[in-house]
Coordinates of C-alpha atoms in Angstrom, one line a residue:
M1 CA 46.8 159.0 120.9
A2 CA 46.1 160.5 117.5
P3 CA 43.9 158.8 115.3
G4 CA 45.4 156.8 112.6
R5 CA 48.9 156.4 114.2
K6 CA 50.0 152.8 114.7
K7 CA 52.3 152.1 117.7
K8 CA 55.5 151.0 116.6
G9 CA 56.2 147.3 117.9
K10 CA 59.0 144.7 117.5
K11 CA 58.7 143.0 114.2
V12 CA 58.1 139.2 114.4
P13 CA 60.1 137.1 111.7
S14 CA 57.9 134.6 109.7
G15 CA 59.0 131.3 108.9
P16 CA 61.8 129.5 110.4
V17 CA 64.6 130.9 111.9
A18 CA 68.1 130.1 112.7
D19 CA 69.4 129.4 116.6
K20 CA 72.1 132.0 116.3
P21 CA 73.0 134.9 114.2
C22 CA 74.4 135.0 110.9
H23 CA 78.1 135.4 110.6
N24 CA 77.8 139.0 109.3
C25 CA 75.9 140.1 111.9
R26 CA 77.8 138.3 114.7
R27 CA 81.2 140.1 113.2
R28 CA 79.6 143.4 113.1
R29 CA 77.5 142.9 116.6
L30 CA 74.5 143.7 115.2
R31 CA 71.0 142.3 115.8
C32 CA 70.2 139.5 113.5
D33 CA 66.8 138.6 112.4
R34 CA 67.9 135.0 112.0
L35 CA 65.8 134.1 108.9
L36 CA 66.3 131.1 107.1
P37 CA 68.2 130.6 104.4
H38 CA 69.5 134.1 104.6
C39 CA 69.4 136.9 107.1
A40 CA 67.2 139.6 105.7
K41 CA 69.3 142.5 106.9
C42 CA 72.4 141.5 105.1
E43 CA 70.1 141.3 102.0
G44 CA 68.5 144.6 102.6
K45 CA 72.1 145.7 102.6
G46 CA 73.1 144.0 99.7
A47 CA 75.7 142.0 101.3
D48 CA 76.4 138.5 100.9
C49 CA 75.1 136.5 104.0
L50 CA 77.7 134.3 104.9
G51 CA 75.1 132.0 106.5
Y52 CA 74.5 130.2 110.3
S53 CA 76.8 127.0 109.5
Q54 CA 80.2 126.5 110.0
I55 CA 82.5 128.5 107.7
F56 CA 85.5 126.5 105.8
Q57 CA 88.6 128.6 104.9
W58 CA 91.6 128.2 103.2
T59 CA 94.7 127.3 105.6
G60 CA 97.8 128.9 104.3
A61 CA 95.9 130.9 101.8
V62 CA 97.7 134.5 100.7
A63 CA 95.4 137.5 100.9
S64 CA 95.2 139.2 97.7
R65 CA 94.0 142.8 99.1
G66 CA 93.5 144.6 102.3
R67 CA 96.1 145.1 104.7
L68 CA 97.2 141.6 105.1
A69 CA 97.9 141.7 101.4
G70 CA 100.6 139.2 100.6
Q71 CA 100.4 137.4 103.8
Q72 CA 99.2 133.8 104.4
S73 CA 96.4 132.9 107.0
S74 CA 97.1 132.0 110.3
A75 CA 95.1 128.9 110.1
A76 CA 97.5 125.7 110.9
L77 CA 98.5 124.2 107.8
Y78 CA 98.1 120.9 109.3
T79 CA 97.5 119.1 112.6
P80 CA 100.3 117.6 114.5
A81 CA 100.7 114.1 113.7
R82 CA 100.6 111.0 116.2
S83 CA 103.6 111.2 118.5
T84 CA 106.0 108.5 117.6
T85 CA 109.6 107.9 118.3
G86 CA 111.6 108.9 115.2
H87 CA 113.8 106.3 113.7
S88 CA 117.5 107.5 112.6
R89 CA 118.6 107.2 108.8
A90 CA 121.3 104.7 109.9
S91 CA 120.5 102.7 106.8
L92 CA 118.1 104.9 104.3
S93 CA 117.5 108.6 103.7
S94 CA 114.5 109.9 105.8
V95 CA 111.1 110.1 103.9
S96 CA 108.8 113.0 104.0
S97 CA 105.3 112.0 105.2
I98 CA 101.9 113.2 104.0
S99 CA 100.2 113.5 107.4
S100 CA 96.3 112.9 107.7
N101 CA 94.2 115.6 109.6
S102 CA 92.7 114.8 112.7
P103 CA 89.0 114.9 113.0
V104 CA 87.3 118.4 112.4
S105 CA 85.5 119.9 115.2
S106 CA 82.2 121.7 115.0
S107 CA 84.3 125.0 116.1
S108 CA 87.2 124.9 113.6
A109 CA 88.2 123.4 110.3
S110 CA 92.1 122.5 109.4
S111 CA 93.7 121.1 106.4
V112 CA 96.7 119.1 105.4
A113 CA 99.6 120.3 103.3
S114 CA 102.9 118.0 102.4
P115 CA 105.4 118.9 104.7
S116 CA 107.8 118.4 102.3
V117 CA 106.9 121.8 100.2
P118 CA 105.3 124.8 101.1
S119 CA 101.7 125.1 100.8
S120 CA 101.9 127.9 98.0
S121 CA 103.5 125.1 95.9
P122 CA 101.5 123.4 93.2
A123 CA 101.9 120.2 94.9
F124 CA 99.7 121.4 98.1
I125 CA 97.2 118.9 97.3
A126 CA 94.5 117.2 99.4
P127 CA 94.1 116.9 103.3
S128 CA 92.5 113.7 104.4
L129 CA 95.7 111.6 102.6
S130 CA 96.9 108.5 104.0
Q131 CA 100.0 109.4 106.0
V132 CA 103.2 107.5 104.1
D133 CA 106.2 106.7 105.9
E134 CA 109.1 104.4 105.9
V135 CA 108.9 101.4 108.2
T136 CA 112.2 100.0 110.2
E137 CA 112.4 96.4 110.5
T138 CA 108.9 95.4 109.9
S139 CA 108.3 91.4 109.7
E140 CA 106.9 89.7 107.0
A141 CA 103.5 88.6 109.1
E142 CA 103.1 92.3 110.0
S143 CA 103.1 93.2 106.2
E144 CA 100.8 90.1 105.4
S145 CA 98.3 91.2 107.5
G146 CA 97.5 94.5 105.5
S147 CA 98.2 93.2 102.1
E148 CA 94.4 93.1 101.1
L149 CA 93.4 96.1 102.7
D150 CA 91.7 98.9 100.5
I151 CA 93.7 101.9 100.1
F152 CA 91.1 104.5 101.0
N153 CA 90.8 102.8 104.5
D154 CA 94.4 102.3 105.0
Q155 CA 97.1 104.6 106.8
Y156 CA 100.9 104.0 106.3
V157 CA 102.5 104.8 109.8
D158 CA 105.4 103.9 111.4
Q159 CA 105.9 100.5 113.1
Q160 CA 108.7 100.2 115.6
D161 CA 110.3 97.1 116.3
N162 CA 109.1 96.4 119.9
G163 CA 109.9 92.8 120.4
D164 CA 106.3 92.0 120.7
D165 CA 106.2 89.7 117.5
N166 CA 108.7 87.0 118.6
D167 CA 107.2 84.6 115.8
A168 CA 107.9 87.2 112.9
T169 CA 110.7 86.8 110.5
P170 CA 113.4 89.6 111.6
L171 CA 114.8 91.5 108.7
A172 CA 117.9 92.8 107.8
S173 CA 118.9 96.1 109.9
G174 CA 117.6 99.2 108.4
D175 CA 115.0 97.1 106.2
T176 CA 112.1 99.1 104.8
Q177 CA 108.9 98.9 103.1
L178 CA 105.3 100.2 103.6
V179 CA 103.1 98.5 106.0
C180 CA 99.2 98.9 105.7
T181 CA 97.3 99.0 108.9
T182 CA 93.4 99.6 109.5
N183 CA 92.0 102.4 111.4
N184 CA 90.8 100.4 114.1
S185 CA 94.0 101.5 115.7
Y186 CA 93.0 105.1 115.7
P187 CA 89.3 105.5 116.9
L188 CA 87.6 108.5 116.1
T189 CA 86.6 110.9 118.7
S190 CA 83.0 111.5 119.7
E191 CA 82.9 115.1 118.3
T192 CA 81.3 115.5 114.9
S193 CA 83.6 115.6 111.9
T194 CA 83.5 116.5 108.5
P195 CA 84.4 113.2 106.1
W196 CA 86.4 115.9 103.6
V197 CA 88.2 118.9 103.8
L198 CA 89.0 121.5 101.0
V199 CA 91.7 121.2 98.5
D200 CA 93.5 123.0 96.1
P201 CA 91.2 124.3 93.4
L202 CA 94.1 122.7 90.8
Y203 CA 93.0 118.9 92.1
Q204 CA 89.3 119.6 93.2
D205 CA 88.4 117.4 90.1
I206 CA 90.6 114.6 90.7
T207 CA 89.4 111.8 92.7
S208 CA 90.7 111.3 96.3
N209 CA 92.5 108.1 95.2
H210 CA 94.3 109.8 92.3
R211 CA 95.1 112.9 94.7
Q212 CA 96.9 110.1 97.1
Y213 CA 99.2 109.2 94.3
L214 CA 99.9 112.6 93.2
A215 CA 100.9 113.5 96.9
Y216 CA 102.8 110.3 97.1
F217 CA 105.0 111.7 94.1
D218 CA 105.1 115.3 95.8
A219 CA 106.4 113.6 99.2
R220 CA 108.4 110.6 98.0
L221 CA 109.0 109.6 94.4
S222 CA 110.0 113.1 92.9
R223 CA 113.3 112.7 95.2
D224 CA 114.3 109.7 93.2
F225 CA 114.9 111.9 90.0
V226 CA 117.5 114.2 91.8
A227 CA 120.3 113.9 93.7
Y228 CA 119.2 116.4 96.8
D229 CA 115.5 117.3 97.2
M230 CA 115.8 120.9 97.1
P231 CA 112.8 123.2 97.2
D232 CA 113.2 123.8 93.2
N233 CA 112.8 120.1 92.3
P234 CA 111.9 120.6 88.8
F235 CA 110.0 117.4 88.7
R236 CA 107.5 118.4 91.5
N237 CA 106.9 121.4 89.2
L238 CA 105.2 118.7 86.8
L239 CA 102.2 118.2 89.2
K240 CA 100.7 121.8 88.1
F241 CA 100.1 120.4 84.4
T242 CA 98.1 117.2 85.7
Q243 CA 95.0 119.2 85.6
A244 CA 95.4 120.0 82.2
H245 CA 96.8 117.0 80.8
P246 CA 95.3 113.7 81.7
L247 CA 98.2 111.9 79.8
L248 CA 100.9 113.3 82.2
R249 CA 98.4 112.9 85.4
Q250 CA 97.6 109.2 84.8
V251 CA 101.6 108.2 83.9
I252 CA 102.5 110.0 87.2
I253 CA 99.9 108.0 88.9
A254 CA 101.0 104.8 87.4
A255 CA 104.6 105.5 88.4
S256 CA 103.7 106.2 92.1
A257 CA 101.1 103.3 92.4
T258 CA 104.0 101.0 91.0
H259 CA 106.5 102.5 93.4
M260 CA 104.0 102.5 96.3
Y261 CA 103.3 98.5 95.4
N262 CA 107.3 97.9 95.5
R263 CA 107.9 99.4 98.8
S264 CA 104.9 97.4 100.4
R265 CA 106.2 94.1 99.2
P266 CA 107.7 92.1 102.1
W267 CA 110.9 90.4 102.0
L268 CA 110.6 86.5 102.0
S269 CA 113.5 86.2 104.6
S270 CA 116.3 88.2 106.1
D271 CA 119.0 87.1 103.4
S272 CA 116.9 86.9 100.3
L273 CA 116.8 89.4 97.8
D274 CA 113.1 88.4 96.9
R275 CA 110.0 90.0 97.9
G276 CA 106.4 88.6 98.5
L277 CA 103.1 90.2 97.1
G278 CA 102.0 93.7 98.1
P279 CA 98.7 95.2 98.5
R280 CA 96.4 94.2 95.4
N281 CA 94.7 97.6 95.0
L282 CA 98.0 99.2 94.6
L283 CA 99.0 97.1 91.5
M284 CA 95.3 97.2 89.9
D285 CA 95.6 100.9 90.0
A286 CA 98.9 101.2 88.6
L287 CA 97.9 98.7 85.8
E288 CA 95.0 100.8 85.2
A289 CA 96.8 103.9 85.2
K290 CA 99.4 102.7 82.8
H291 CA 96.5 101.1 80.5
Q292 CA 95.1 104.6 80.4
V293 CA 98.5 106.1 79.1
L294 CA 98.8 103.7 76.5
R295 CA 95.4 104.4 75.3
M296 CA 95.8 108.2 75.4
L297 CA 99.3 108.3 73.7
P298 CA 98.4 107.9 70.2
S299 CA 96.1 110.7 70.0
A300 CA 98.7 113.1 72.0
L301 CA 101.2 112.2 69.6
Q302 CA 99.0 113.1 66.6
S303 CA 98.3 116.5 68.3
I304 CA 101.7 116.9 69.8
E305 CA 101.6 120.5 68.7
S306 CA 98.7 121.5 70.8
T307 CA 99.6 119.1 73.4
G308 CA 103.1 120.5 73.9
G309 CA 106.3 118.2 72.9
D310 CA 107.7 118.8 76.6
I311 CA 104.5 117.5 78.0
V312 CA 104.6 114.6 75.7
L313 CA 108.2 113.7 76.2
A314 CA 107.9 114.1 80.0
A315 CA 104.9 111.2 79.8
I316 CA 107.0 109.4 77.6
L317 CA 110.2 109.6 79.9
F318 CA 107.9 108.4 82.9
L319 CA 106.7 105.7 80.8
I320 CA 109.8 104.5 80.9
N321 CA 110.5 105.1 84.7
V322 CA 107.2 102.6 85.1
E323 CA 108.8 100.0 82.9
L324 CA 112.1 100.6 84.9
I325 CA 110.2 100.4 88.4
E326 CA 108.3 97.1 87.3
S327 CA 111.3 95.4 85.9
G328 CA 113.7 97.1 83.6
K329 CA 113.4 94.6 81.0
H330 CA 112.1 94.6 77.4
N331 CA 109.2 97.1 77.2
W332 CA 111.2 100.3 78.1
K333 CA 113.1 100.2 74.7
A334 CA 110.0 100.9 72.7
H335 CA 109.1 104.1 75.0
F336 CA 112.9 105.1 74.5
D337 CA 112.7 104.8 70.9
G338 CA 109.6 107.1 70.7
A339 CA 111.5 109.8 73.3
D340 CA 114.3 109.8 70.7
K341 CA 112.1 110.7 67.7
I342 CA 110.0 113.4 69.9
M343 CA 113.2 115.1 71.0
K344 CA 114.1 115.7 67.2
L345 CA 110.6 117.8 67.3
L346 CA 111.1 119.9 70.4
G347 CA 111.0 123.7 69.6
P348 CA 111.9 126.4 72.1
V349 CA 110.4 126.0 75.5
S350 CA 106.6 126.8 76.2
D351 CA 104.5 125.8 78.8
V352 CA 107.2 124.3 81.0
D353 CA 110.1 125.8 82.3
E354 CA 113.6 125.6 81.0
S355 CA 115.4 123.6 83.9
L356 CA 112.7 121.0 83.7
R357 CA 113.1 120.3 80.2
D358 CA 117.1 120.3 80.8
Y359 CA 116.6 117.8 83.3
I360 CA 114.1 115.8 81.4
V361 CA 116.6 115.8 78.1
S362 CA 119.4 115.0 80.5
D363 CA 117.8 111.9 82.0
C364 CA 116.9 110.3 78.6
F365 CA 120.5 111.1 77.6
I366 CA 121.7 109.4 80.8
Y367 CA 119.5 106.3 79.9
Y368 CA 121.1 106.3 76.4
I369 CA 124.6 106.4 77.6
L370 CA 123.9 103.4 80.1
D371 CA 122.0 101.4 77.6
S372 CA 124.8 101.9 75.1
T373 CA 127.3 100.2 77.6
F374 CA 125.7 96.9 77.3
R375 CA 123.7 97.4 73.8
P376 CA 124.3 94.3 71.6
T377 CA 124.8 96.5 68.6
A378 CA 125.8 99.9 67.7
S379 CA 123.0 102.5 68.0
D380 CA 121.4 104.3 65.1
S381 CA 123.6 107.0 63.5
H382 CA 120.4 108.9 62.8
S383 CA 119.4 109.1 66.4
Y384 CA 119.3 112.4 68.2
F385 CA 121.5 111.4 70.7
E386 CA 124.3 110.8 67.9
S387 CA 124.0 114.2 66.6
C388 CA 124.0 116.3 69.8
E389 CA 126.8 117.1 72.1
A390 CA 126.8 115.1 75.4
L391 CA 128.4 117.8 77.5
Q392 CA 126.4 120.5 76.5
V393 CA 122.9 118.6 77.4
L394 CA 124.4 117.2 80.7
G395 CA 126.4 120.4 81.9
K396 CA 123.1 122.0 82.7
T397 CA 122.1 119.4 85.4
T398 CA 124.1 119.7 88.5
N399 CA 121.5 118.0 90.8
S400 CA 121.1 115.1 88.5
Y401 CA 120.2 112.1 90.5
Y402 CA 123.1 109.7 88.8
C403 CA 125.7 112.3 90.4
C404 CA 128.5 111.7 87.6
P405 CA 130.6 114.4 86.0
P406 CA 129.2 115.1 82.5
E407 CA 133.0 114.6 81.3
L408 CA 132.9 110.6 82.7
L409 CA 129.6 110.1 81.1
E410 CA 131.2 111.0 77.7
I411 CA 133.9 109.0 78.2
M412 CA 131.4 106.2 78.8
L413 CA 129.5 107.0 75.8
I414 CA 132.7 107.1 73.6
A415 CA 133.9 103.6 75.2
A416 CA 130.7 102.0 74.4
R417 CA 130.7 103.2 70.8
L418 CA 134.3 101.9 70.5
S419 CA 133.5 98.5 71.9
N420 CA 131.3 98.1 69.2
T421 CA 133.6 99.2 66.3
K422 CA 134.5 96.3 64.3
P423 CA 138.1 96.6 62.7
D424 CA 138.1 97.0 58.8
E425 CA 139.9 98.3 56.3
V426 CA 139.6 101.8 57.7
V427 CA 139.8 101.4 61.2
S428 CA 142.6 98.6 62.5
A429 CA 142.7 96.7 65.6
D430 CA 145.6 98.8 66.9
M431 CA 143.6 102.0 66.2
V432 CA 140.9 100.8 68.5
T433 CA 143.5 99.6 71.1
A434 CA 145.1 103.1 71.0
A435 CA 141.8 105.0 71.1
G436 CA 140.7 102.7 74.2
A437 CA 144.2 103.2 76.1
A438 CA 143.8 107.0 75.3
L439 CA 140.2 106.8 77.0
L440 CA 141.6 105.0 79.7
D441 CA 144.3 107.4 80.5
R442 CA 141.4 110.3 80.6
A443 CA 139.4 108.6 82.7
R444 CA 142.1 107.8 85.3
N445 CA 143.6 111.3 85.4
F446 CA 140.3 113.1 85.4
D447 CA 139.9 115.1 88.8
V448 CA 136.5 114.9 90.3
L449 CA 137.1 117.3 93.1
P450 CA 136.2 120.4 91.3
W451 CA 132.9 119.0 90.0
A452 CA 131.8 117.8 93.5
Q453 CA 132.4 121.4 94.6
E454 CA 129.9 122.8 91.9
I455 CA 126.8 122.8 94.2
N456 CA 124.9 125.4 96.0
L457 CA 125.3 124.2 99.3
S458 CA 122.7 126.7 100.7
N459 CA 119.7 125.1 98.7
I460 CA 120.7 121.6 100.1
P461 CA 119.0 120.3 103.5
S462 CA 120.8 120.8 106.6
T463 CA 120.0 117.1 107.2
E464 CA 122.6 116.2 104.4
Q465 CA 126.0 115.8 106.2
D466 CA 129.0 116.9 103.9
P467 CA 127.5 117.0 100.4
V468 CA 130.6 117.8 98.9
L469 CA 132.4 114.7 100.2
S470 CA 129.4 112.6 99.1
R471 CA 129.6 113.9 95.5
F472 CA 133.2 113.3 95.3
R473 CA 132.7 109.5 96.6
A474 CA 130.1 109.0 94.4
A475 CA 132.0 110.7 91.1
T476 CA 135.2 108.7 92.0
S477 CA 133.4 105.2 92.0
H478 CA 131.9 106.4 88.5
R479 CA 135.3 107.3 87.5
L480 CA 136.8 103.7 88.6
A481 CA 134.0 101.8 87.2
I482 CA 134.4 103.4 83.8
C483 CA 138.2 102.6 84.2
L484 CA 137.1 98.7 84.5
Y485 CA 134.3 98.9 81.9
I486 CA 137.0 100.0 79.3
L487 CA 139.4 97.2 80.3
H488 CA 136.5 94.8 79.7
A489 CA 134.7 96.2 76.8
I490 CA 137.9 96.7 74.8
P491 CA 139.9 93.7 75.7
S492 CA 143.0 94.5 73.9
V493 CA 143.4 97.5 76.1
R494 CA 143.4 95.2 79.1
T495 CA 145.9 93.0 77.3
W496 CA 148.0 96.2 76.6
V497 CA 148.1 97.5 80.0
G498 CA 148.0 94.0 81.7
E499 CA 146.2 92.3 84.3
D500 CA 148.0 93.9 87.5
L501 CA 146.4 97.4 86.8
A502 CA 143.0 95.9 86.3
D503 CA 143.0 94.3 89.8
A504 CA 144.4 97.6 91.4
I505 CA 141.4 99.3 90.2
F506 CA 139.2 96.8 91.1
A507 CA 140.6 96.8 94.6
E508 CA 140.5 100.7 94.7
L509 CA 136.7 100.6 93.7
H510 CA 135.8 98.3 96.5
H511 CA 137.4 100.6 99.0
V512 CA 135.5 103.6 97.9
L513 CA 132.1 101.6 97.7
C514 CA 132.8 100.7 101.4
M515 CA 133.3 104.3 102.2
I516 CA 129.8 105.2 101.1
P517 CA 127.2 105.1 104.1
D518 CA 124.1 103.3 103.8
D519 CA 122.2 106.5 104.5
D520 CA 124.2 108.8 102.0
I521 CA 121.7 110.2 99.6
N522 CA 123.8 109.6 96.7
L523 CA 123.9 105.6 97.4
K524 CA 121.3 105.4 94.9
A525 CA 123.6 106.8 92.0
T526 CA 126.0 103.6 92.3
T527 CA 123.9 101.0 90.8
W528 CA 125.7 100.7 87.4
V529 CA 129.1 100.8 89.5
T530 CA 127.8 98.0 91.7
F531 CA 126.9 96.1 88.5
V532 CA 130.4 96.5 86.9
F533 CA 132.2 95.8 90.4
G534 CA 130.0 92.6 90.5
A535 CA 130.7 91.4 86.9
C536 CA 134.5 91.8 87.5
A537 CA 134.3 90.1 90.7
R538 CA 135.8 86.4 90.9
T539 CA 135.9 85.2 94.5
P540 CA 133.1 84.1 96.5
E541 CA 133.3 86.7 99.2
M542 CA 133.5 89.6 96.8
K543 CA 130.0 88.1 95.2
D544 CA 128.6 87.8 98.6
W545 CA 129.5 91.6 99.3
V546 CA 127.8 92.3 95.9
T547 CA 124.6 90.8 96.9
V548 CA 124.5 92.5 100.0
Q549 CA 125.2 96.1 98.6
I550 CA 122.3 95.1 95.7
K551 CA 120.2 94.6 98.6
K552 CA 120.8 97.9 100.3
L553 CA 120.3 99.5 96.9
M554 CA 116.9 97.6 96.6
I555 CA 116.0 98.8 100.2
E556 CA 116.7 102.6 99.2
S557 CA 115.1 102.3 95.9
P558 CA 112.7 99.8 95.1
W559 CA 113.0 99.8 91.3
G560 CA 112.5 96.7 89.5
F561 CA 115.6 97.0 87.4
L562 CA 117.6 96.1 90.5
Y563 CA 116.2 92.4 89.7
A564 CA 117.3 92.6 86.4
A565 CA 120.5 93.3 87.3
R566 CA 120.8 90.8 89.9
D567 CA 119.6 88.2 87.5
A568 CA 122.2 89.2 84.8
L569 CA 124.9 89.0 87.4
Q570 CA 123.7 85.8 88.5
M571 CA 124.0 84.4 84.7
L572 CA 127.6 85.9 84.5
W573 CA 128.7 84.2 87.5
S574 CA 127.0 80.9 86.5
V575 CA 128.9 81.1 83.0
Q576 CA 132.2 81.7 85.2
A577 CA 131.3 78.8 87.4
E578 CA 130.9 76.3 84.4
G579 CA 134.6 77.5 83.1
M580 CA 133.1 78.3 79.7
P581 CA 135.5 80.2 77.8
M582 CA 134.9 84.1 78.2
T583 CA 136.8 86.8 76.4
S584 CA 135.2 89.6 78.0
W585 CA 131.8 89.7 80.5
V586 CA 130.6 92.7 78.3
Q587 CA 130.6 90.7 75.1
T588 CA 129.1 87.6 77.0
L589 CA 126.5 89.9 78.5
R590 CA 125.5 91.3 75.1
D591 CA 125.5 87.9 73.4
L592 CA 122.7 87.2 76.1
H593 CA 120.7 89.7 74.5
M594 CA 118.9 90.3 77.9
D595 CA 117.8 93.8 76.8
F596 CA 118.0 95.4 80.4
L597 CA 118.7 98.9 81.6
I598 CA 120.5 99.7 84.7
V599 CA 120.0 103.3 85.6

């Protein structure tokens, strides 16, 4: 061997080494030096070493470049949920659930998306969220067992009526509520699992507790604001603004937590309209979020130009909804007056899309009309709603939750204004009667079928049976209820046409309401209709039927204003039972100054 020439030998790495090659070398089938913390071969080539531990990757992510550009990854969006026997929608519309992911093994990672929307939507929130689902025929005893459980450790799962709980109080068929069960029923596997999984970057700075409420809004609550939960539900698009606007995030959290709390409250008995207490942590989260909204609202109003008028208006609309979910009494009025003032300041559509603004303004207008029907005094002539055309606003939202033709809502508004008109030297009593009779003819002769057919059937979920018939029944019930309202809000019209016509319309409305199935998606739109029917009811049998109908509505939509409607009906019925003189139940209701809103 020539002098000065060294023998080439195998390089021995110095320092700690990994027990397996790095991910880069394994993919390229190269010999890895296994140095920690990074492979020297990767560093020498200027490549970013992926290391030796488990790789976490986005599920359902869309490639931005390469031959797979525009395609989603093949990783599963969510792991299969625990097998359960599905329950029918005999009494309720089915609810989307947010499936929790199974424990992640050391060789793979998966994440969960809400099944109600694709992963590419802005509502693709966190995995590891609690599963949310409806519960059929759940007992009071079962509900109370989990009422105080911490929401972080709870799962909302299907409970099937298996007949084992003989001591539990049975509920009405199709009764639903959220039930909290501990995780002890779902033992973890022996495999090592990670406590967290990746979330959408839009929500990564939001606590898991808040992500849970945002996910609930995405999967369940957003459906209450439209007739059919189509993929382009405009209210779901609000979620993408929650990161940049804490005010909007907190008010959505408050609405979701309050709605979850109402759904989790057990019925006191099968024939009762009252519920017990729900999980305390849900109520505390709702109150805390509501407090944060009220604290942030003044500064948002002062900087409305930078925040955006549409965002502030959406926040106030949901603040009204929070009050309606809680009770529907008193507090909503101040927020509604604020929404009226903000709508005067709205400029061109900026951040939010135009359809979202249309639905927000339309909901405010519907609330205004429904409030006008029982408002003790005439509305302010300087109101935004008095200065704009109802048909122009309401005609843009064919999928509105209220499922009522704009022409009928306009008739309702005119009738409410007419009922508050006091005869004087300019407007005589005969003029009011003639105008009311003309409104009654318009309502009776309005054809709802063309409106019922004005919907894109291709976007409606296939699970909905005959949407045109459903819309026709809901619109017909509104038409008949408005006729009854005109007859009782303007008593001189009822005297003019006679009691026989009022009785015939009442009987026809009862027939139409009986034809609407319990699982009809538009059942929730008949609350005001049912209230008007109940106020006109005279016999105990009809009043009992109305009570059952109100409970069906409570099951379908656990909003607190339904309890205010029930209380108002009971007060009207008690006035009737006492034999007190009552020219019009509408005027009697106004004299009570209950200040409630039925939406």
